[in-house]
Coordinates of C-alpha atoms in Angstrom, one line a residue:
Chain F
A1 CA 14.1 -4.5 -9.2
Q2 CA 13.3 -2.2 -6.4
T3 CA 12.9 -3.8 -3.0
V4 CA 11.9 -2.4 0.4
T5 CA 13.1 -3.9 3.6
Q6 CA 11.7 -3.3 7.1
S7 CA 14.0 -5.2 9.5
Q8 CA 11.8 -4.8 12.6
P9 CA 8.8 -7.1 12.5
E10 CA 7.6 -5.7 15.8
M11 CA 8.3 -2.7 17.9
S12 CA 6.8 -1.4 21.1
V13 CA 6.9 2.0 22.8
Q14 CA 5.6 3.5 26.0
E15 CA 2.9 6.1 25.6
A16 CA 4.2 9.6 25.3
E17 CA 7.7 8.4 24.3
T18 CA 9.5 8.4 20.9
V19 CA 10.0 5.4 18.6
T20 CA 11.8 5.0 15.3
L21 CA 10.9 2.5 12.7
S22 CA 13.5 1.5 10.1
C23 CA 13.2 1.1 6.4
T24 CA 15.8 0.6 3.7
Y25 CA 15.3 0.2 0.0
D26 CA 17.2 -0.8 -3.0
T27 CA 17.1 1.1 -6.3
S28 CA 19.3 2.3 -9.1
E29 CA 16.9 5.3 -9.8
S30 CA 17.7 8.8 -8.7
D31 CA 14.1 10.2 -8.8
Y32 CA 11.6 8.4 -6.7
Y33 CA 9.2 8.8 -3.8
L34 CA 9.0 7.2 -0.4
F35 CA 6.0 6.8 1.8
W36 CA 5.0 5.6 5.2
Y37 CA 1.5 4.1 5.5
K38 CA -0.3 3.1 8.7
Q39 CA -2.7 0.1 8.7
P40 CA -4.8 -0.2 11.9
P41 CA -6.9 -3.3 12.6
S42 CA -9.6 -1.9 10.3
R43 CA -7.2 -2.8 7.5
Q44 CA -7.6 0.7 5.9
M45 CA -4.2 1.9 4.8
I46 CA -3.6 5.6 5.8
L47 CA -0.9 7.7 4.4
V48 CA 1.3 9.0 7.2
I49 CA 4.0 10.9 5.5
R50 CA 5.8 11.1 2.1
Q51 CA 9.2 12.3 0.8
E52 CA 10.5 13.2 -2.6
A53 CA 14.0 11.8 -3.2
Y54 CA 15.2 15.1 -4.7
K55 CA 14.4 17.0 -1.5
Q56 CA 17.1 16.9 1.1
Q57 CA 14.9 18.3 3.8
N58 CA 13.2 15.7 5.9
A59 CA 9.4 15.6 5.7
T60 CA 7.5 16.3 8.9
E61 CA 3.8 15.9 9.7
N62 CA 2.9 16.9 13.3
R63 CA 4.3 14.1 15.5
F64 CA 5.7 12.2 12.6
S65 CA 9.0 12.9 10.9
V66 CA 11.4 11.0 8.7
N67 CA 15.2 10.7 8.5
F68 CA 15.9 10.3 4.8
Q69 CA 19.4 9.3 4.0
K70 CA 19.6 9.0 0.2
A71 CA 23.1 7.7 -0.1
A72 CA 22.5 5.1 2.5
K73 CA 19.0 4.3 1.0
S74 CA 17.4 4.6 4.4
F75 CA 14.1 6.1 5.3
S76 CA 13.2 5.8 8.9
L77 CA 10.0 7.1 10.6
K78 CA 10.1 8.8 14.0
I79 CA 6.9 9.0 16.0
S80 CA 7.1 11.5 18.9
D81 CA 4.8 11.6 21.9
S82 CA 3.4 8.3 21.0
Q83 CA -0.3 7.8 21.5
L84 CA -2.4 4.7 21.9
G85 CA -4.0 5.4 18.6
D86 CA -0.6 5.1 16.9
A87 CA -0.7 1.3 17.4
A88 CA -0.9 -0.3 14.0
M89 CA 1.1 -1.9 11.2
Y90 CA 3.4 0.5 9.5
F91 CA 4.5 0.0 6.0
C92 CA 7.3 1.7 4.1
A93 CA 6.7 2.1 0.4
Y94 CA 8.7 3.1 -2.7
R95 CA 7.6 4.4 -6.0
R96 CA 9.6 5.5 -9.0
W97 CA 8.8 9.0 -10.2
N98 CA 7.2 7.9 -13.5
N99 CA 5.6 4.7 -12.4
N100 CA 2.5 4.0 -10.4
D101 CA 3.7 0.6 -9.1
M102 CA 4.4 1.0 -5.4
R103 CA 6.6 -1.4 -3.6
F104 CA 5.9 -2.1 0.0
G105 CA 8.0 -3.5 2.8
A106 CA 6.7 -6.4 5.0
G107 CA 5.6 -4.0 7.7
T108 CA 6.4 -3.3 11.4
R109 CA 3.8 -3.9 14.0
L110 CA 3.9 -1.1 16.6
T111 CA 2.4 -1.6 20.0
V112 CA 1.9 1.4 22.3
K113 CA 1.9 0.6 26.0
P114 CA -0.2 2.8 28.3
Chain D
G1 CA -17.4 12.4 1.0
A2 CA -17.4 8.6 0.9
G3 CA -14.0 6.8 0.7
V4 CA -13.1 3.7 -1.2
S5 CA -15.4 0.9 -0.5
Q6 CA -14.9 -2.8 -1.2
S7 CA -17.2 -5.8 -1.1
P8 CA -17.5 -8.3 0.3
S9 CA -15.6 -7.6 3.5
N10 CA -14.9 -11.3 3.9
K11 CA -15.2 -14.2 1.4
V12 CA -14.8 -17.9 2.0
T13 CA -14.7 -20.2 -1.0
E14 CA -13.7 -23.7 -1.9
K15 CA -10.7 -24.5 -3.9
G16 CA -11.5 -24.4 -7.6
K17 CA -14.4 -21.9 -7.4
D18 CA -14.3 -18.5 -9.1
V19 CA -14.7 -15.4 -7.0
E20 CA -15.4 -11.7 -7.8
L21 CA -14.2 -8.9 -5.6
R22 CA -15.7 -5.4 -6.0
C23 CA -14.1 -2.0 -5.6
D24 CA -16.0 1.4 -5.6
P25 CA -13.4 4.2 -5.9
I26 CA -13.8 7.7 -4.6
S27 CA -16.0 9.6 -7.0
G28 CA -14.0 11.6 -9.5
H29 CA -10.8 9.5 -9.1
T30 CA -9.4 8.5 -12.4
A31 CA -6.9 5.9 -11.2
L32 CA -7.6 2.6 -9.5
Y33 CA -5.2 0.1 -8.1
W34 CA -5.5 -3.5 -6.8
Y35 CA -3.0 -4.9 -4.3
R36 CA -2.8 -8.3 -2.5
Q37 CA -1.6 -8.6 1.0
S38 CA -0.7 -12.0 2.1
L39 CA -0.4 -12.9 5.8
G40 CA 2.6 -11.2 7.4
Q41 CA 3.6 -9.6 4.1
G42 CA 3.5 -6.1 2.6
L43 CA 1.3 -5.2 -0.3
E44 CA 1.9 -6.7 -3.7
F45 CA 0.8 -4.7 -6.7
L46 CA -1.6 -6.5 -9.0
I47 CA -3.1 -4.1 -11.6
Y48 CA -3.6 -0.4 -12.3
F49 CA -6.3 1.4 -14.3
Q50 CA -5.9 5.0 -15.5
G51 CA -8.9 6.6 -17.3
N52 CA -9.5 4.9 -20.6
S53 CA -6.0 3.7 -21.1
A54 CA -5.1 0.0 -21.2
P55 CA -4.6 -1.3 -17.7
D56 CA -1.1 -2.1 -16.4
K57 CA -1.5 -5.8 -15.6
S58 CA 2.2 -6.4 -14.9
G59 CA 1.5 -7.5 -11.3
L60 CA -1.1 -10.2 -11.9
P61 CA 0.4 -13.5 -10.7
S62 CA -1.2 -15.8 -13.2
D63 CA -3.8 -15.9 -16.0
R64 CA -6.4 -17.0 -13.4
F65 CA -6.5 -13.3 -12.3
S66 CA -8.3 -10.7 -14.2
A67 CA -9.8 -7.3 -13.6
E68 CA -12.0 -4.9 -15.3
R69 CA -13.2 -1.4 -14.7
T70 CA -16.6 -0.4 -16.1
G71 CA -17.4 3.1 -17.0
G72 CA -14.2 4.3 -15.5
S73 CA -15.6 3.8 -12.0
V74 CA -16.3 0.4 -10.3
S75 CA -13.8 -2.3 -10.7
T76 CA -14.1 -6.1 -10.3
L77 CA -11.2 -8.4 -9.6
T78 CA -11.9 -11.9 -10.7
I79 CA -10.0 -15.0 -9.6
Q80 CA -10.8 -18.2 -11.5
R81 CA -10.2 -21.7 -10.1
T82 CA -9.1 -20.4 -6.8
Q83 CA -6.2 -22.0 -5.0
Q84 CA -5.3 -22.0 -1.3
E85 CA -2.3 -19.7 -2.0
D86 CA -4.8 -17.1 -3.2
S87 CA -5.9 -16.6 0.4
A88 CA -5.0 -13.0 1.3
V89 CA -6.5 -9.6 1.8
Y90 CA -7.2 -7.8 -1.5
L91 CA -6.9 -4.1 -1.2
C92 CA -8.1 -1.5 -3.7
A93 CA -7.0 2.1 -3.9
S94 CA -7.9 5.1 -6.0
S95 CA -6.3 8.4 -6.8
Y96 CA -7.4 11.6 -8.4
L97 CA -5.0 11.9 -11.3
G98 CA -2.9 8.8 -11.4
L99 CA 0.1 10.9 -12.4
A100 CA 3.6 10.2 -11.5
D101 CA 3.5 12.9 -9.0
I102 CA 3.9 12.9 -5.2
T103 CA 0.7 14.8 -4.8
D104 CA -1.2 11.9 -6.3
T105 CA -2.1 10.2 -3.1
Q106 CA -3.6 6.7 -3.2
Y107 CA -6.6 6.2 -0.9
F108 CA -7.2 2.7 0.2
G109 CA -10.4 0.7 0.9
P110 CA -10.7 -1.6 3.8
G111 CA -10.0 -4.7 1.7
T112 CA -11.6 -8.1 1.1
R113 CA -10.3 -11.0 3.1
L114 CA -10.4 -14.0 0.9
T115 CA -10.1 -17.5 2.4
V116 CA -9.8 -20.5 0.1
L117 CA -10.5 -23.8 1.8

């Protein structure tokens, strides 16, 4: 079974600084997808960034980037120039390439201090 | 255009009662997903609908849980004889194609918070 582990229940960062959220996963598959979702207090899950396992290049979306280490089964999210609006729960998720069942980690609550 | 909507936003019920949770997906989206988010936990997959195909019910935790999707659009998640451990936020998501493709992004609704007393 695939499992996703987020070892940091809570993180905090000063506004304008950089923070990295950790995620590891367990799988025997070679083809899969990884995601980071943001869940603000409104509860609406928002896709932040995604990565195909077959791509070695790390995905980047504006201030958000990932460090994908396939051999280590690690998928961390880096948020640069943190903003107050980045405060939320962040969930790491895994999905097999031919399966719509997404597996989520338990989440990391990010606080941004002004 | 409108996003995924869910109703009610909050539901409080007594143990043993049945509840129905509704999800309106984005118009034109063929795939619909239900997830459960317990307090302090990630999302747990419940069920998946794709077009007219038989739903993937592999995530339903017990036979008290069922879901249907009428006309390939609106979906209702029904929990019979609710138990206190059913208390959670129930999230619905939809996607355009439902294919095993990274471009098939799931868009989430705001969820229904269910509290079973």
